[in-house]
PDB file of C-alpha atoms in Angstrom:
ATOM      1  CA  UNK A  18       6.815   4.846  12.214  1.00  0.00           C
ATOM      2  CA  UNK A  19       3.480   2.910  12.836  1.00  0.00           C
ATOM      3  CA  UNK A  20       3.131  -0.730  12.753  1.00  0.00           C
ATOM      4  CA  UNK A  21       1.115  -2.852  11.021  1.00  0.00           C
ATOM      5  CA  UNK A  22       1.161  -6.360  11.790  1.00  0.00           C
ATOM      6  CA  UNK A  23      -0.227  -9.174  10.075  1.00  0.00           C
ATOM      7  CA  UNK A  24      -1.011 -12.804  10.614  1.00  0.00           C
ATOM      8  CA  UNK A  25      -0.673 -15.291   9.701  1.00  0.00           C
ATOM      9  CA  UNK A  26       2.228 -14.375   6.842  1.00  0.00           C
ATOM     10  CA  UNK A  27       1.814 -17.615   5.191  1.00  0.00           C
ATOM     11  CA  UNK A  28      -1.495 -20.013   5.066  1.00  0.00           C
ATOM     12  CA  UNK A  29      -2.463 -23.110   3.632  1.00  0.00           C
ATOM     13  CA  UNK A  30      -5.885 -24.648   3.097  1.00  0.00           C
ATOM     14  CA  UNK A  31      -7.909 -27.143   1.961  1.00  0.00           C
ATOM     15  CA  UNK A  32     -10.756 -25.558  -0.804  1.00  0.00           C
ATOM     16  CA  UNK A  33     -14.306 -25.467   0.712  1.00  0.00           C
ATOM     17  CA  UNK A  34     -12.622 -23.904   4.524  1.00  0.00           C
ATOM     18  CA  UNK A  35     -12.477 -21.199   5.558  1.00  0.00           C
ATOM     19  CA  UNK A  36      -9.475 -19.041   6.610  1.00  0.00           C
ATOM     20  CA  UNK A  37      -9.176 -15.903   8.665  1.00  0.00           C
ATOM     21  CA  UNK A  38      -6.489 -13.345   8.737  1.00  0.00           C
ATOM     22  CA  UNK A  39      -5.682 -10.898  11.289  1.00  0.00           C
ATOM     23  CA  UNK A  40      -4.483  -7.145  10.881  1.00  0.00           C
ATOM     24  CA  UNK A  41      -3.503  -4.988  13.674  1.00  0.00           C
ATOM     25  CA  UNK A  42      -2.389  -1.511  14.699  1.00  0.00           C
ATOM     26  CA  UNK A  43       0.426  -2.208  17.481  1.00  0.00           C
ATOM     27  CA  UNK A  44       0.773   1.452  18.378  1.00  0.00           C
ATOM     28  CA  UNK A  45      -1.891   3.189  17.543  1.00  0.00           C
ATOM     29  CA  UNK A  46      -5.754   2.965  17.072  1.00  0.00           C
ATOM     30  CA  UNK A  47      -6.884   2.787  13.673  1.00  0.00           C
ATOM     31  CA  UNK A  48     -10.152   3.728  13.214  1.00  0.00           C
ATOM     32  CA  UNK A  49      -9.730   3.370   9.280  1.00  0.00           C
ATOM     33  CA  UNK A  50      -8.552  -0.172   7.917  1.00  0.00           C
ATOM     34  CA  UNK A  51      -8.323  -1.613   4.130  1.00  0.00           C
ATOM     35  CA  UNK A  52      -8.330  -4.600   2.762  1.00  0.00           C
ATOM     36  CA  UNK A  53      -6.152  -5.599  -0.840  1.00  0.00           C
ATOM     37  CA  UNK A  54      -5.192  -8.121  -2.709  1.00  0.00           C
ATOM     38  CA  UNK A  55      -2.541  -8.424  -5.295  1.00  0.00           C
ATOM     39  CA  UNK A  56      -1.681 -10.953  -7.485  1.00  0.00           C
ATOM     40  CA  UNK A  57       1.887 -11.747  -9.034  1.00  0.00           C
ATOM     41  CA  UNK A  58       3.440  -8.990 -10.936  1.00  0.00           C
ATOM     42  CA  UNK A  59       0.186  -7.389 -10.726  1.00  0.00           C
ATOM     43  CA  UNK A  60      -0.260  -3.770  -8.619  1.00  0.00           C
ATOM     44  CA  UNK A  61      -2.276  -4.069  -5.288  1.00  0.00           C
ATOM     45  CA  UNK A  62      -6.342  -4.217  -5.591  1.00  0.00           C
ATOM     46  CA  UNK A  63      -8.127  -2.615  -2.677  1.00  0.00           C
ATOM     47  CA  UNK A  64     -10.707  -4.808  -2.041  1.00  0.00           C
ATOM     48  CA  UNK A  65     -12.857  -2.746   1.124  1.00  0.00           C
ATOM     49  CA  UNK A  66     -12.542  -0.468   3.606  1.00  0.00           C
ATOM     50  CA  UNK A  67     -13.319  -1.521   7.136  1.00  0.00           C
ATOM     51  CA  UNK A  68     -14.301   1.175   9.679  1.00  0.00           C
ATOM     52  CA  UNK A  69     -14.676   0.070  13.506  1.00  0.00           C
ATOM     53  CA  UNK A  70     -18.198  -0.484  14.836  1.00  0.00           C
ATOM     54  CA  UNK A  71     -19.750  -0.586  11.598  1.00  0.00           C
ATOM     55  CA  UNK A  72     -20.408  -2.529   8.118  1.00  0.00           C
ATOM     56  CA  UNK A  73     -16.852  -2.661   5.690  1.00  0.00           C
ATOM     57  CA  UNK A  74     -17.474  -0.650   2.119  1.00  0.00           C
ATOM     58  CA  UNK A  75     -16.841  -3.497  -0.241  1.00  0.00           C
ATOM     59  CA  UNK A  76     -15.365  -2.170  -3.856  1.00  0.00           C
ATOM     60  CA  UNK A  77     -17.625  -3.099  -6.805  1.00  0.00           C
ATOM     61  CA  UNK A  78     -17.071  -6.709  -8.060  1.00  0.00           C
ATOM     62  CA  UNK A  79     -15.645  -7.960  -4.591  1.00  0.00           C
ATOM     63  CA  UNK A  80     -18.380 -10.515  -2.729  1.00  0.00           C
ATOM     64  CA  UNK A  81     -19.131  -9.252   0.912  1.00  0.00           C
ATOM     65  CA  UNK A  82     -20.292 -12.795   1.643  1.00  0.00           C
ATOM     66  CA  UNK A  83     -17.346 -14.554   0.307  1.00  0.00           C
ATOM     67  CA  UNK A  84     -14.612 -11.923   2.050  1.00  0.00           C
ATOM     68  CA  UNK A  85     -16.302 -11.209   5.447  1.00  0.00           C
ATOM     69  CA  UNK A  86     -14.707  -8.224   7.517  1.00  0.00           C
ATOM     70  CA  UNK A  87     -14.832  -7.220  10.806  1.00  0.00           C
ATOM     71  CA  UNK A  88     -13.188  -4.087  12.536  1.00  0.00           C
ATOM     72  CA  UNK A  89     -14.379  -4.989  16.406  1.00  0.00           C
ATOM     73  CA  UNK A  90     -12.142  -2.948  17.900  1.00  0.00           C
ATOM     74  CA  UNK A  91      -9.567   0.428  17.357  1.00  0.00           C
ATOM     75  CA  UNK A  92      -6.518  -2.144  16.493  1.00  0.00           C
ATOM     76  CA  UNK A  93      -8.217  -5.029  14.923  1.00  0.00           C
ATOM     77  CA  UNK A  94      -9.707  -6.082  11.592  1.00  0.00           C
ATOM     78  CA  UNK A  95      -9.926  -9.355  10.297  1.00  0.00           C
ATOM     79  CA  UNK A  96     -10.689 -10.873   6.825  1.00  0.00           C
ATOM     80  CA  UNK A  97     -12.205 -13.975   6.356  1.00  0.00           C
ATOM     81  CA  UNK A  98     -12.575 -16.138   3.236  1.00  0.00           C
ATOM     82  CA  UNK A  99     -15.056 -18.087   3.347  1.00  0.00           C
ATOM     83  CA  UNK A 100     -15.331 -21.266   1.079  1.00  0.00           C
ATOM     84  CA  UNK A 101     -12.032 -20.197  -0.527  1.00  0.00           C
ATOM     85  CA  UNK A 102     -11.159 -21.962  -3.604  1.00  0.00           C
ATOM     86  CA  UNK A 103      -8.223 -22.222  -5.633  1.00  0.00           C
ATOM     87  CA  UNK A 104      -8.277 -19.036  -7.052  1.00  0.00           C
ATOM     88  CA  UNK A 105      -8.585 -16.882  -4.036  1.00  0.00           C
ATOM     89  CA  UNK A 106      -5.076 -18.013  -3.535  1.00  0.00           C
ATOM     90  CA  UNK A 107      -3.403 -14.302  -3.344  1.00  0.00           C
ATOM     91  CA  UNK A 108      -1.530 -11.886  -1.445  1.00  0.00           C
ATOM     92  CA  UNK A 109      -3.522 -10.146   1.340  1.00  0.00           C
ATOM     93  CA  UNK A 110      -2.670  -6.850   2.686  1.00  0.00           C
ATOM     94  CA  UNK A 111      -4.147  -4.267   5.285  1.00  0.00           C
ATOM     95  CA  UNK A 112      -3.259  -0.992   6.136  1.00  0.00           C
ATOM     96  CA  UNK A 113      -4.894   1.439   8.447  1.00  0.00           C
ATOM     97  CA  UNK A 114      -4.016   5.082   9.150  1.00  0.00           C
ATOM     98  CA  UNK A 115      -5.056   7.429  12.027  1.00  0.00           C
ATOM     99  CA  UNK A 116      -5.465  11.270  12.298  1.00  0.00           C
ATOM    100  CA  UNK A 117      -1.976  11.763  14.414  1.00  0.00           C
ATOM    101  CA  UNK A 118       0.264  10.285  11.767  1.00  0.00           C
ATOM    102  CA  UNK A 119      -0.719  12.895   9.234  1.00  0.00           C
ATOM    103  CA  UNK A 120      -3.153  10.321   7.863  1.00  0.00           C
ATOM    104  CA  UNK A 121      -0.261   8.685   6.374  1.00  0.00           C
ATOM    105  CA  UNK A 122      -1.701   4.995   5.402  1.00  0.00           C
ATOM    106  CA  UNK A 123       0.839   2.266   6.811  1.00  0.00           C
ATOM    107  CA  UNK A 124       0.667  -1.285   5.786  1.00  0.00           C
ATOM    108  CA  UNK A 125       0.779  -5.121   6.928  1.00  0.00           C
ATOM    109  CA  UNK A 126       3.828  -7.328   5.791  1.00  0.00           C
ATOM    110  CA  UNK A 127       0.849  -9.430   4.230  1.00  0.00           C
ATOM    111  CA  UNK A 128      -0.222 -12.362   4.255  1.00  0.00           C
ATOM    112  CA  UNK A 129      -0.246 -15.190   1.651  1.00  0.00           C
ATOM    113  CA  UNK A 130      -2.903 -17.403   1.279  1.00  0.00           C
ATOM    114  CA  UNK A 131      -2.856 -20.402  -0.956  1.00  0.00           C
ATOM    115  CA  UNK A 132      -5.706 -22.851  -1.373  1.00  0.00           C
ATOM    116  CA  UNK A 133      -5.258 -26.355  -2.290  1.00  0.00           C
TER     117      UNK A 133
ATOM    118  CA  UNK B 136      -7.978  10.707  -6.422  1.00  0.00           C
ATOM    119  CA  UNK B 137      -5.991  12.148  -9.308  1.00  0.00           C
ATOM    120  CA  UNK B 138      -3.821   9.355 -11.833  1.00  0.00           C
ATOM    121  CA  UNK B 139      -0.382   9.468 -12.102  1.00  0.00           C
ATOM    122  CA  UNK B 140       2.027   8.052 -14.872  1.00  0.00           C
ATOM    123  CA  UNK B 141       5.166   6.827 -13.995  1.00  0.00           C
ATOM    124  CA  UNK B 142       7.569   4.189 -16.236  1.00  0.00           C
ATOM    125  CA  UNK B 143       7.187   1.049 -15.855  1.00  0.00           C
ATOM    126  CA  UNK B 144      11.315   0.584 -15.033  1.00  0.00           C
ATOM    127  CA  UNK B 145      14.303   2.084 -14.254  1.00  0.00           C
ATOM    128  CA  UNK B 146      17.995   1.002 -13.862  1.00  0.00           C
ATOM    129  CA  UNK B 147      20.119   2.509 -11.482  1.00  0.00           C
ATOM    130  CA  UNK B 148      23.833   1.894 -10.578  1.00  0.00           C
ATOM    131  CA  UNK B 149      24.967   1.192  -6.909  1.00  0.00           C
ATOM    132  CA  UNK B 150      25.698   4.013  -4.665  1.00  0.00           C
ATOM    133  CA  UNK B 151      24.275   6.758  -7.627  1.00  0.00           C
ATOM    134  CA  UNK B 152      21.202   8.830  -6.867  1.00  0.00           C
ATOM    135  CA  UNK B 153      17.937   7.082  -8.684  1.00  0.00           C
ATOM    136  CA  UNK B 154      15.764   9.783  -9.364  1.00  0.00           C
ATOM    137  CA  UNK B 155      12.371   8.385  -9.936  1.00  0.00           C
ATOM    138  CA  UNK B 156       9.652  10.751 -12.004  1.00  0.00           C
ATOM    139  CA  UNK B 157       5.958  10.875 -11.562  1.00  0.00           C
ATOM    140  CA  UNK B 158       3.417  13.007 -13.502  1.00  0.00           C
ATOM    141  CA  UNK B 159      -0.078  13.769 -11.756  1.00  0.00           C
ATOM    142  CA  UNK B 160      -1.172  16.616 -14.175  1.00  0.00           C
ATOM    143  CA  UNK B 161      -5.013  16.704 -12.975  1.00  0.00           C
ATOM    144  CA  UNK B 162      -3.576  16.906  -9.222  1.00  0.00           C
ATOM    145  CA  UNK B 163      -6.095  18.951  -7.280  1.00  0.00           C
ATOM    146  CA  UNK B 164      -5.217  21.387  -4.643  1.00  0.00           C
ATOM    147  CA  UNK B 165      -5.886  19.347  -1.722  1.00  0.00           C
ATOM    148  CA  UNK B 166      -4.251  16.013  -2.813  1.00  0.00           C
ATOM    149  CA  UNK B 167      -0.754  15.408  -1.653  1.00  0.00           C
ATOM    150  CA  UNK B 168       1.991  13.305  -3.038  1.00  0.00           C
ATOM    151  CA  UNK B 169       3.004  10.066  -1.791  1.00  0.00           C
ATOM    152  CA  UNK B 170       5.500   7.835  -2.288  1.00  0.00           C
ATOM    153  CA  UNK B 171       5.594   3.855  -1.104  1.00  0.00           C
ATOM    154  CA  UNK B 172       7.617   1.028  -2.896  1.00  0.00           C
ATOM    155  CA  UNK B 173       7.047  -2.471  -2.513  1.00  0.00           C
ATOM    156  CA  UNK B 174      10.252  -5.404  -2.051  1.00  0.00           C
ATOM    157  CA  UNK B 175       9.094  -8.449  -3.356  1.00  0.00           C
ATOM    158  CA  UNK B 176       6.374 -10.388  -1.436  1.00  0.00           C
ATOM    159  CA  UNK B 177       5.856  -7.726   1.165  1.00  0.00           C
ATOM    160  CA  UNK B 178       3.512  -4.867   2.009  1.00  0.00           C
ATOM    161  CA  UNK B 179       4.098  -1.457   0.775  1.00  0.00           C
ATOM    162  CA  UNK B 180       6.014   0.654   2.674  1.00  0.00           C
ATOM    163  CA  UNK B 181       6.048   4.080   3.173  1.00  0.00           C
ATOM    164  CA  UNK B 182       8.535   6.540   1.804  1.00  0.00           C
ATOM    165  CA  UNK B 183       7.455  10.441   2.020  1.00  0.00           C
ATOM    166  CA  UNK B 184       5.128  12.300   0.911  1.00  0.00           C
ATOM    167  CA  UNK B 185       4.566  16.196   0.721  1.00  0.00           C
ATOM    168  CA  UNK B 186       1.693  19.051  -0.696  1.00  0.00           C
ATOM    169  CA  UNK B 187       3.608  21.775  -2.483  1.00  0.00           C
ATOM    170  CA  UNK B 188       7.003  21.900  -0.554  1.00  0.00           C
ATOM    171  CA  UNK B 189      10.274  19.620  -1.477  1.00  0.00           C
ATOM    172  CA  UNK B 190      10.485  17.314   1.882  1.00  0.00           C
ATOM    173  CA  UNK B 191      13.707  14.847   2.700  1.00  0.00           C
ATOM    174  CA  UNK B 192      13.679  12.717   5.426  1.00  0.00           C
ATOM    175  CA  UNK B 193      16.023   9.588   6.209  1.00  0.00           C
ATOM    176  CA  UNK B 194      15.308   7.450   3.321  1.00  0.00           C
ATOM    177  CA  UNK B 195      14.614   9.965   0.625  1.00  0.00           C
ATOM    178  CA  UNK B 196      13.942  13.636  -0.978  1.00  0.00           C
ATOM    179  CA  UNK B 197      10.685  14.542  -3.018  1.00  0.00           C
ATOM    180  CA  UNK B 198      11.191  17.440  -5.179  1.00  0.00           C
ATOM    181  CA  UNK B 199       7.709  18.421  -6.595  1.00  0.00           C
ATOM    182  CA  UNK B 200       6.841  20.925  -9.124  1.00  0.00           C
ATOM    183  CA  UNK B 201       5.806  24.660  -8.739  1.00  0.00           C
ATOM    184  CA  UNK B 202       3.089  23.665 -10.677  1.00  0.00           C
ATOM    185  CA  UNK B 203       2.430  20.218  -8.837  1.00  0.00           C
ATOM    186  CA  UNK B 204       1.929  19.002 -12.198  1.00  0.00           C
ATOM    187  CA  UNK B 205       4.913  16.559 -11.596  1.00  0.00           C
ATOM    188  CA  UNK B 206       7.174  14.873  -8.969  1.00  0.00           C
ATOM    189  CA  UNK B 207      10.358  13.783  -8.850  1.00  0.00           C
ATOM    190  CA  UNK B 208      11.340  11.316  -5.663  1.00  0.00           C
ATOM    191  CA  UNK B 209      15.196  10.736  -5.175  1.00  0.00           C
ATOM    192  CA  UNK B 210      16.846   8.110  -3.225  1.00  0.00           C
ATOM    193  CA  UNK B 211      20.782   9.885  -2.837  1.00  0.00           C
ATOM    194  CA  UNK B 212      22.501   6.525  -2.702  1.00  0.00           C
ATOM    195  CA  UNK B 213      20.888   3.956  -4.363  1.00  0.00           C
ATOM    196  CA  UNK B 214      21.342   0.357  -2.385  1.00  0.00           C
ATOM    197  CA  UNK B 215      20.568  -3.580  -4.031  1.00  0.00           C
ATOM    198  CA  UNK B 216      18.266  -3.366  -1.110  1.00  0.00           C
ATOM    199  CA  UNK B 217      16.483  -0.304  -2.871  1.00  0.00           C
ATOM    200  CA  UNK B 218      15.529  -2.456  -5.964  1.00  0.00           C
ATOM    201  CA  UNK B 219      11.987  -2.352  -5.408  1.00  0.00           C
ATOM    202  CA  UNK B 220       8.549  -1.250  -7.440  1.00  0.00           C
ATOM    203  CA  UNK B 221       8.106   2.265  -6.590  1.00  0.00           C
ATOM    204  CA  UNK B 222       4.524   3.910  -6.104  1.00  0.00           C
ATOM    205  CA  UNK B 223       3.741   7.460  -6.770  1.00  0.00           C
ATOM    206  CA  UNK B 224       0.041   8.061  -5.183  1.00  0.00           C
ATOM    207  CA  UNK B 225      -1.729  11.438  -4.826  1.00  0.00           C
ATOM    208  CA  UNK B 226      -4.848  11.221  -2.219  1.00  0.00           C
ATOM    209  CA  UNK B 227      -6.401  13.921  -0.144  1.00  0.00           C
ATOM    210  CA  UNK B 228      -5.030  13.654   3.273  1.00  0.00           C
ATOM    211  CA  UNK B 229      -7.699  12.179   5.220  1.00  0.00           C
ATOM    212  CA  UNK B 230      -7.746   8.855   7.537  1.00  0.00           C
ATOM    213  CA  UNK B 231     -10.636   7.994   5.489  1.00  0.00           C
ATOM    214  CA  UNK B 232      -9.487   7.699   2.216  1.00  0.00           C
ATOM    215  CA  UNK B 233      -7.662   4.904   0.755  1.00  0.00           C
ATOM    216  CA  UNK B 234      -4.692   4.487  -1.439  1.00  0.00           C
ATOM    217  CA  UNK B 235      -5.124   3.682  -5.136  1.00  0.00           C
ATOM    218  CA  UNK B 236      -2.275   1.904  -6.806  1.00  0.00           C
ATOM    219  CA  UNK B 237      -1.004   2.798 -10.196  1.00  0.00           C
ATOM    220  CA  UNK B 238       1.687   0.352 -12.023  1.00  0.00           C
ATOM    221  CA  UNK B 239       4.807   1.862 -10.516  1.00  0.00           C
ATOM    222  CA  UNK B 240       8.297   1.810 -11.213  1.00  0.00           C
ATOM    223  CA  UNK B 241      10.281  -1.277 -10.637  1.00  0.00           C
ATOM    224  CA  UNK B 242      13.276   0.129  -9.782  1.00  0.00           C
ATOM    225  CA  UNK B 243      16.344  -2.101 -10.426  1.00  0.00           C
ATOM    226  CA  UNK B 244      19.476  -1.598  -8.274  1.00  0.00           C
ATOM    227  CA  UNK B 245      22.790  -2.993 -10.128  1.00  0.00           C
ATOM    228  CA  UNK B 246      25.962  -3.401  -8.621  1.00  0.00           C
TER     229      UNK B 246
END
């Protein structure tokens, strides 16, 4: 099937930085890509849908200036947080789909961030 | 997208069939079924998915309703590395629209 890769898997930082994290379609171009978070024992959140070559849809009650996204190209989107504090610390997930796969959604192995 | 109800957990013995329900009574006629579980502390993957036909494929069978009221996805010969939280999902089958994730089933696999 499609891959979804994700990095980094695990990051640490310091509260007040700013991290980014990478998602990419390895074998295919992904014109769709979403963003979610998910918290322990809790079902994944979808936090915004990034489309290449223009503005991500955010999903009510997520800040667009606090979790930045950018879809520059057919296999890359990235998600930055931006001033992260404490409880941003979560587990970040993309997926993307494309047309050929039946518009079957894959996803990232994730990524956890943890701020300190 | 339409809900779906599933229970929150299941048991299942090792090498038995786990046959996991979903209901998704308001499913409209364009929405398909899908399937994706989650292991701990990774991403969802995916499992099957079908419109109005049963489907298998290598991991699993999906027997859905005449009706499409109701779904029923079956994993022949249930694994510990099957204990997972199961997600039933019904979305119209376009790139552009997302997934939207219900509770699941945790699915518990015991030897």
């Amino acid at each position: 099937g499609a891959v979804v890769s994700q990095h980094p898997s695990r990051v640490i930082c310091k509260s007040g930085t700013s991290v980014k994290i990478e998602c990419r379609s390895l074998d295919f171009q992904a014109t769709t890509m979403f963003w979610y978070r998910q918290f322990p024992k809790k079902s994944l959140m979808l936090m915004a849908t990034s489309n290449e070559g223009s503005k991500a849809t955010y999903e009510q009650g997520v800040e667009k200036d606090k979790f930045l996204i950018n879809h520059a190209s057919l296999t890359l989107s990235t998600l930055t947080v931006t001033s992260a504090h404490p409880e941003d610390s979560s587990f970040y997930i993309c997926s993307a789909s494309y047309s050929n796969s039946g518009n079957t959604i894959y996803f990232g192995e994730g990524s956890w961030l943890t701020v300190v | 997208d339409a809900k779906t109800t599933q229970p929150p957990s299941m048991d299942c013995a090792e090498g038995r069939a786990a046959n996991l329900p979903c209901n998704h009574s308001t499913i409209s006629g364009n929405e398909y079924v899908y399937w994706y579980r989650q292991i701990h502390s990774q991403g969802p993957q995916y499992i099957i998915h079908g419109l109005k036909n049963n489907e298998t494929n290598e991991m699993a069978s999906l027997i859905i309703t005449e009706d499409r009221k109701s779904s029923t996805l079956i994993l022949p010969h249930a694994t510990l590395r099957d204990t997972a939280v199961y997600y039933c999902i019904v979305r119209v089958g376009n790139a552009g629209n997302m997934l939207t994730f219900g509770g699941g089933t945790r699915l518990m696999v015991k030897p």
